Amino acid sequence: MSDLTGEVIDGRYQLTRVVASGGMATIYAALDLRLDRQVAVKVMHPHLAQDEQFVTRFIREAKAAASLSHPNLVSVLDQGWNQGGVPCVFIVMELVEGATLRDYLHEQGALSVERALQIMSPVASALAAAHKLGIVHRDIKPENILVSKEGRIKIADFGLARGALLGNTMTAESSVILGSVSYLSPEQVQRRVADARSDVYSLGIVLFEVLTGQKPYQGEDPVQIAIRHVNERVPAPSTINPALSPDVDALVLSATDIDPDKRPRDAGVLLEKIRELSEKLDP
C-alpha cells in the first residue's frame, strides 16, 4: 500500500507518520485538525476496500470497540469513508505511544511472576468488560496488547470480535486463518467456534510466554502447531522456568485446559484467580 503520510482524511485527520502496518490495514499517527489533538488512524488497504466482507469486518471492529468503555481498551473515536482525496475506509482511535507486548518481550525476555501478573491483570479486566457485553475478542496475542510509555496496558484490534451486538458476517474459516495460530484455542482450530473461554485460553498462552520467554509449541509449521493445541495439554511453565511455583503452573494450566468447560468461564473469573495469586505472592 502506498504511504499516505501528509494526506488529510475526511477533511479532518492529517496523517503524520506510519505507526504500524499489517495485512489488512496501516495505522498512522495523525492530527485531528478540528480538535487539535493527536490520534491514530487505521486505514484499510485499498484492495480490501473492494471486498464487502472485509469492509464489514473493519466496521465491526469500530463498533465492537466503540461499544466498550474501559481504561485498558484502546478507545475508538470515529469511523468512516474518505469522501475527498484518496478513497479509503478508516477508523480513528486514541493514539497509544509506546510498544506492543511483543516488542516488550523481545527486549526483556521472560518476566518475573509479579511483572507478568501486573500486565495480565489489566488485560483480563478489559476482556472481562467485553465478555460482560457478550463480545469475544478472538485474537488475543502479544501484538494486540499495548504498553504505553507511562506503563498503561491496553488491548487493541477487535477486528475478529464477535458477539450479539455485532452480528456474525465473518465466516468461521476466514476468521481462523486471520487469527494467530499459536494462540488459538483447540475449539477454534477444531470446530471454528469461539466464546469467552477461547479468549481465556489465548490469554493463558500469552501468560505462558510472558513467564517463560517462549510459546508452548514453536519451530513447526502453523498446521503442526494447531494440531498440537488440539491434541496436547500445554506444558506447565515450570518445565521451562523451574523457578515458577505450582500455583503459577496451576493458573496457566487452568486457563489453557483443552476442555473449555474446565477453564475459567470468562475473563472476569480469570481476573479473580490472577488477583488471588498476586495477593498470595505479595500479601
Short mmCIF file of C-alpha atoms in Angstrom, two decimals, residues 7-282:
data_model
loop_
_atom_site.label_atom_id
_atom_site.label_comp_id
_atom_site.label_asym_id
_atom_site.label_seq_id
_atom_site.Cartn_x
_atom_site.Cartn_y
_atom_site.Cartn_z
CA GLU A 7 -2.86 13.25 3.37
CA VAL A 8 -5.86 14.77 5.15
CA ILE A 9 -8.55 12.11 5.65
CA ASP A 10 -12.20 13.15 5.68
CA GLY A 11 -11.10 16.81 5.69
CA ARG A 12 -10.16 16.37 9.34
CA TYR A 13 -7.34 13.91 10.12
CA GLN A 14 -3.86 14.83 8.85
CA LEU A 15 -1.70 11.69 8.66
CA THR A 16 1.76 12.45 10.05
CA ARG A 17 3.64 9.12 10.15
CA VAL A 18 3.20 5.35 9.85
CA VAL A 19 2.95 3.64 13.26
CA ALA A 20 2.35 0.06 12.13
CA SER A 21 1.29 -1.91 9.08
CA GLY A 22 -0.37 -5.31 8.74
CA GLY A 23 -2.06 -7.49 6.17
CA MET A 24 -5.33 -5.62 6.43
CA ALA A 25 -4.52 -2.01 7.27
CA THR A 26 -1.89 0.61 8.02
CA ILE A 27 -2.04 2.64 11.24
CA TYR A 28 -0.91 6.26 11.11
CA ALA A 29 -0.32 8.82 13.82
CA ALA A 30 -2.42 11.82 12.86
CA LEU A 31 -3.54 15.25 13.97
CA ASP A 32 -7.26 15.83 14.42
CA LEU A 33 -7.42 19.30 12.84
CA ARG A 34 -10.85 20.02 14.33
CA LEU A 35 -9.96 19.31 17.97
CA ASP A 36 -6.19 19.83 17.67
CA ARG A 37 -5.25 16.51 19.27
CA GLN A 38 -3.10 13.52 18.36
CA VAL A 39 -4.97 10.38 17.25
CA ALA A 40 -4.27 7.10 15.47
CA VAL A 41 -5.98 6.45 12.12
CA LYS A 42 -6.28 2.88 10.86
CA VAL A 43 -6.66 2.88 7.06
CA MET A 44 -7.77 -0.29 5.27
CA HIS A 45 -5.61 -1.36 2.34
CA PRO A 46 -7.32 -0.23 -0.91
CA HIS A 47 -7.58 -3.72 -2.47
CA LEU A 48 -9.53 -4.92 0.61
CA ALA A 49 -11.87 -1.92 0.44
CA GLN A 50 -13.38 -3.59 -2.65
CA ASP A 51 -14.21 -6.68 -0.57
CA GLU A 52 -17.54 -6.28 1.19
CA GLN A 53 -16.71 -8.93 3.78
CA PHE A 54 -13.51 -7.20 4.84
CA VAL A 55 -15.19 -3.81 4.98
CA THR A 56 -17.90 -5.33 7.18
CA ARG A 57 -15.23 -6.80 9.46
CA PHE A 58 -13.41 -3.46 9.59
CA ILE A 59 -16.58 -1.58 10.56
CA ARG A 60 -17.41 -4.30 13.09
CA GLU A 61 -14.07 -3.63 14.76
CA ALA A 62 -15.05 0.01 15.18
CA LYS A 63 -18.47 -0.89 16.56
CA ALA A 64 -17.08 -3.55 18.90
CA ALA A 65 -14.53 -1.22 20.44
CA ALA A 66 -16.88 1.78 20.47
CA SER A 67 -19.46 -0.21 22.44
CA LEU A 68 -16.87 -0.77 25.19
CA SER A 69 -15.57 1.76 27.66
CA HIS A 70 -12.65 0.64 29.78
CA PRO A 71 -9.31 2.26 30.74
CA ASN A 72 -7.43 -0.75 29.36
CA LEU A 73 -9.09 -0.78 25.95
CA VAL A 74 -7.99 1.43 23.05
CA SER A 75 -10.85 3.91 22.55
CA VAL A 76 -12.46 4.24 19.12
CA LEU A 77 -13.35 7.86 18.30
CA ASP A 78 -14.65 7.82 14.72
CA GLN A 79 -15.13 5.65 11.63
CA GLY A 80 -15.93 6.44 8.02
CA TRP A 81 -15.12 6.54 4.31
CA ASN A 82 -12.80 9.23 2.99
CA GLN A 83 -15.01 11.23 0.63
CA GLY A 84 -12.45 13.67 -0.77
CA GLY A 85 -8.93 12.72 -1.90
CA VAL A 86 -7.69 9.14 -1.65
CA PRO A 87 -10.68 6.77 -1.37
CA CYS A 88 -10.32 4.69 1.81
CA VAL A 89 -12.14 3.18 4.77
CA PHE A 90 -10.77 4.27 8.15
CA ILE A 91 -11.12 4.00 11.93
CA VAL A 92 -9.91 6.75 14.29
CA MET A 93 -8.61 5.65 17.70
CA GLU A 94 -6.75 7.12 20.63
CA LEU A 95 -3.02 7.20 19.97
CA VAL A 96 -1.10 5.00 22.41
CA GLU A 97 2.58 6.00 22.35
CA GLY A 98 4.69 3.05 23.40
CA ALA A 99 5.26 -0.52 22.26
CA THR A 100 3.43 -3.82 21.91
CA LEU A 101 3.86 -6.60 24.45
CA ARG A 102 5.69 -8.46 21.64
CA ASP A 103 8.28 -5.63 21.48
CA TYR A 104 8.48 -5.66 25.27
CA LEU A 105 9.18 -9.42 25.32
CA HIS A 106 11.84 -9.08 22.62
CA GLU A 107 13.61 -6.54 24.83
CA GLN A 108 13.06 -8.07 28.26
CA GLY A 109 12.72 -11.82 27.63
CA ALA A 110 10.80 -13.74 30.32
CA LEU A 111 9.35 -11.50 33.03
CA SER A 112 9.11 -12.04 36.76
CA VAL A 113 5.84 -13.51 38.04
CA GLU A 114 4.96 -10.20 39.70
CA ARG A 115 5.51 -8.21 36.48
CA ALA A 116 3.70 -10.83 34.39
CA LEU A 117 0.63 -10.61 36.64
CA GLN A 118 0.81 -6.79 36.63
CA ILE A 119 0.45 -6.94 32.83
CA MET A 120 -2.14 -9.73 32.70
CA SER A 121 -4.43 -8.20 35.32
CA PRO A 122 -5.48 -5.12 33.27
CA VAL A 123 -5.74 -7.27 30.12
CA ALA A 124 -8.09 -9.68 31.91
CA SER A 125 -10.02 -6.73 33.35
CA ALA A 126 -10.55 -5.23 29.89
CA LEU A 127 -11.58 -8.59 28.43
CA ALA A 128 -13.96 -9.11 31.36
CA ALA A 129 -15.75 -5.89 30.35
CA ALA A 130 -16.05 -7.19 26.78
CA HIS A 131 -17.27 -10.61 27.90
CA LYS A 132 -19.90 -8.99 30.12
CA LEU A 133 -21.38 -7.46 26.95
CA GLY A 134 -21.16 -10.77 25.11
CA ILE A 135 -18.22 -9.64 22.96
CA VAL A 136 -15.40 -12.12 22.33
CA HIS A 137 -12.08 -10.72 21.05
CA ARG A 138 -10.91 -13.96 19.33
CA ASP A 139 -7.39 -12.71 18.56
CA ILE A 140 -5.59 -12.14 21.87
CA LYS A 141 -1.80 -12.18 21.33
CA PRO A 142 1.18 -10.02 22.39
CA GLU A 143 0.91 -7.95 19.19
CA ASN A 144 -2.56 -6.77 20.27
CA ILE A 145 -1.53 -5.80 23.81
CA LEU A 146 -0.01 -2.32 24.00
CA VAL A 147 2.28 -0.96 26.72
CA SER A 148 2.21 2.85 26.75
CA LYS A 149 5.24 4.97 27.64
CA GLU A 150 3.56 5.63 31.01
CA GLY A 151 3.22 1.87 31.57
CA ARG A 152 -0.53 1.64 30.96
CA ILE A 153 -1.67 -1.62 29.35
CA LYS A 154 -4.26 -1.50 26.53
CA ILE A 155 -5.92 -4.13 24.33
CA ALA A 156 -6.23 -3.19 20.66
CA ASP A 157 -7.67 -4.69 17.49
CA PHE A 158 -11.17 -6.05 17.87
CA GLY A 159 -11.08 -6.97 14.16
CA LEU A 160 -12.08 -10.59 14.82
CA ALA A 161 -14.53 -9.73 17.60
CA ARG A 162 -17.90 -11.39 17.53
CA GLY A 163 -20.95 -11.08 19.73
CA ALA A 164 -24.66 -10.47 19.88
CA LEU A 165 -24.15 -6.73 19.36
CA LEU A 166 -22.06 -7.22 16.24
CA GLY A 167 -23.71 -9.83 14.02
CA ASN A 168 -21.89 -12.78 12.53
CA THR A 169 -20.94 -11.94 8.97
CA MET A 170 -17.33 -13.22 9.10
CA THR A 171 -17.06 -16.84 8.01
CA ALA A 172 -15.51 -19.12 10.60
CA GLU A 173 -12.84 -20.39 8.19
CA SER A 174 -11.55 -16.94 7.28
CA SER A 175 -11.54 -15.80 10.91
CA VAL A 176 -9.40 -18.77 11.95
CA ILE A 177 -6.92 -18.05 9.16
CA LEU A 178 -6.80 -14.41 10.26
CA GLY A 179 -6.23 -15.36 13.89
CA SER A 180 -2.74 -16.21 15.12
CA VAL A 181 -2.34 -19.95 15.27
CA SER A 182 -0.02 -20.05 18.32
CA TYR A 183 -2.77 -18.50 20.48
CA LEU A 184 -5.87 -20.20 19.06
CA SER A 185 -7.91 -22.40 21.39
CA PRO A 186 -8.49 -26.05 20.42
CA GLU A 187 -12.18 -25.36 19.69
CA GLN A 188 -11.28 -22.52 17.32
CA VAL A 189 -8.96 -24.85 15.41
CA GLN A 190 -11.23 -27.90 15.50
CA ARG A 191 -14.79 -26.63 15.39
CA ARG A 192 -14.32 -22.99 14.27
CA VAL A 193 -16.21 -21.76 17.34
CA ALA A 194 -15.15 -19.27 19.99
CA ASP A 195 -16.66 -17.89 23.18
CA ALA A 196 -15.28 -16.13 26.26
CA ARG A 197 -13.40 -19.31 27.28
CA SER A 198 -11.48 -19.15 23.98
CA ASP A 199 -10.17 -15.70 24.93
CA VAL A 200 -9.23 -17.14 28.34
CA TYR A 201 -7.21 -19.88 26.56
CA SER A 202 -5.39 -17.33 24.38
CA LEU A 203 -4.62 -15.21 27.44
CA GLY A 204 -3.28 -18.33 29.19
CA ILE A 205 -0.89 -18.89 26.25
CA VAL A 206 0.24 -15.25 26.44
CA LEU A 207 0.85 -15.69 30.20
CA PHE A 208 2.89 -18.85 29.47
CA GLU A 209 5.02 -16.88 27.00
CA VAL A 210 5.48 -13.92 29.34
CA LEU A 211 6.64 -16.25 32.16
CA THR A 212 8.96 -18.44 30.05
CA GLY A 213 10.05 -16.21 27.16
CA GLN A 214 8.72 -18.70 24.60
CA LYS A 215 5.50 -20.14 23.18
CA PRO A 216 4.47 -23.64 24.31
CA TYR A 217 4.88 -25.01 20.76
CA GLN A 218 7.39 -23.49 18.38
CA GLY A 219 9.63 -24.21 15.42
CA GLU A 220 6.93 -26.04 13.48
CA ASP A 221 4.67 -25.02 10.63
CA PRO A 222 1.30 -23.44 11.61
CA VAL A 223 -0.71 -26.61 10.87
CA GLN A 224 1.51 -28.66 13.20
CA ILE A 225 1.17 -26.04 15.94
CA ALA A 226 -2.63 -26.02 15.55
CA ILE A 227 -2.74 -29.84 15.77
CA ARG A 228 -0.65 -29.81 18.95
CA HIS A 229 -3.04 -27.30 20.57
CA VAL A 230 -5.90 -29.71 19.83
CA ASN A 231 -4.17 -32.94 20.88
CA GLU A 232 -1.76 -31.99 23.67
CA ARG A 233 -2.01 -30.33 27.05
CA VAL A 234 0.00 -27.11 27.23
CA PRO A 235 3.05 -27.97 29.39
CA ALA A 236 3.47 -26.42 32.83
CA PRO A 237 5.56 -23.23 32.56
CA SER A 238 7.89 -24.59 35.28
CA THR A 239 9.14 -27.24 32.80
CA ILE A 240 10.89 -24.33 31.06
CA ASN A 241 11.37 -21.97 34.02
CA PRO A 242 11.92 -24.20 37.12
CA ALA A 243 11.76 -21.15 39.42
CA LEU A 244 8.00 -20.94 38.90
CA SER A 245 5.76 -22.19 41.70
CA PRO A 246 2.99 -24.84 41.49
CA ASP A 247 0.44 -22.03 41.99
CA VAL A 248 1.69 -20.28 38.85
CA ASP A 249 1.59 -23.58 36.92
CA ALA A 250 -1.96 -24.19 38.14
CA LEU A 251 -3.15 -20.79 36.88
CA VAL A 252 -1.70 -21.30 33.39
CA LEU A 253 -2.87 -24.94 33.15
CA SER A 254 -6.38 -23.99 34.26
CA ALA A 255 -6.65 -21.25 31.62
CA THR A 256 -5.26 -23.49 28.85
CA ASP A 257 -7.21 -26.68 29.53
CA ILE A 258 -8.14 -28.43 26.26
CA ASP A 259 -11.72 -28.78 27.57
CA PRO A 260 -13.36 -25.31 27.58
CA ASP A 261 -15.68 -26.41 30.42
CA LYS A 262 -12.67 -26.83 32.71
CA ARG A 263 -11.31 -23.32 32.09
CA PRO A 264 -12.46 -20.18 33.93
CA ARG A 265 -15.79 -19.40 32.23
CA ASP A 266 -14.77 -15.86 31.27
CA ALA A 267 -12.06 -13.25 31.81
CA GLY A 268 -13.80 -11.98 34.96
CA VAL A 269 -13.26 -15.36 36.69
CA LEU A 270 -9.67 -15.48 35.38
CA LEU A 271 -9.09 -11.98 36.77
CA GLU A 272 -10.17 -13.17 40.23
CA LYS A 273 -7.64 -16.03 40.01
CA ILE A 274 -4.88 -13.63 38.93
CA ARG A 275 -5.66 -11.32 41.84
CA GLU A 276 -5.72 -14.22 44.31
CA LEU A 277 -2.30 -15.36 43.11
CA SER A 278 -0.92 -11.79 43.28
CA GLU A 279 -2.09 -11.45 46.88
CA LYS A 280 -0.64 -14.83 47.77
CA LEU A 281 2.76 -13.85 46.32
CA ASP A 282 2.73 -10.39 47.90
#
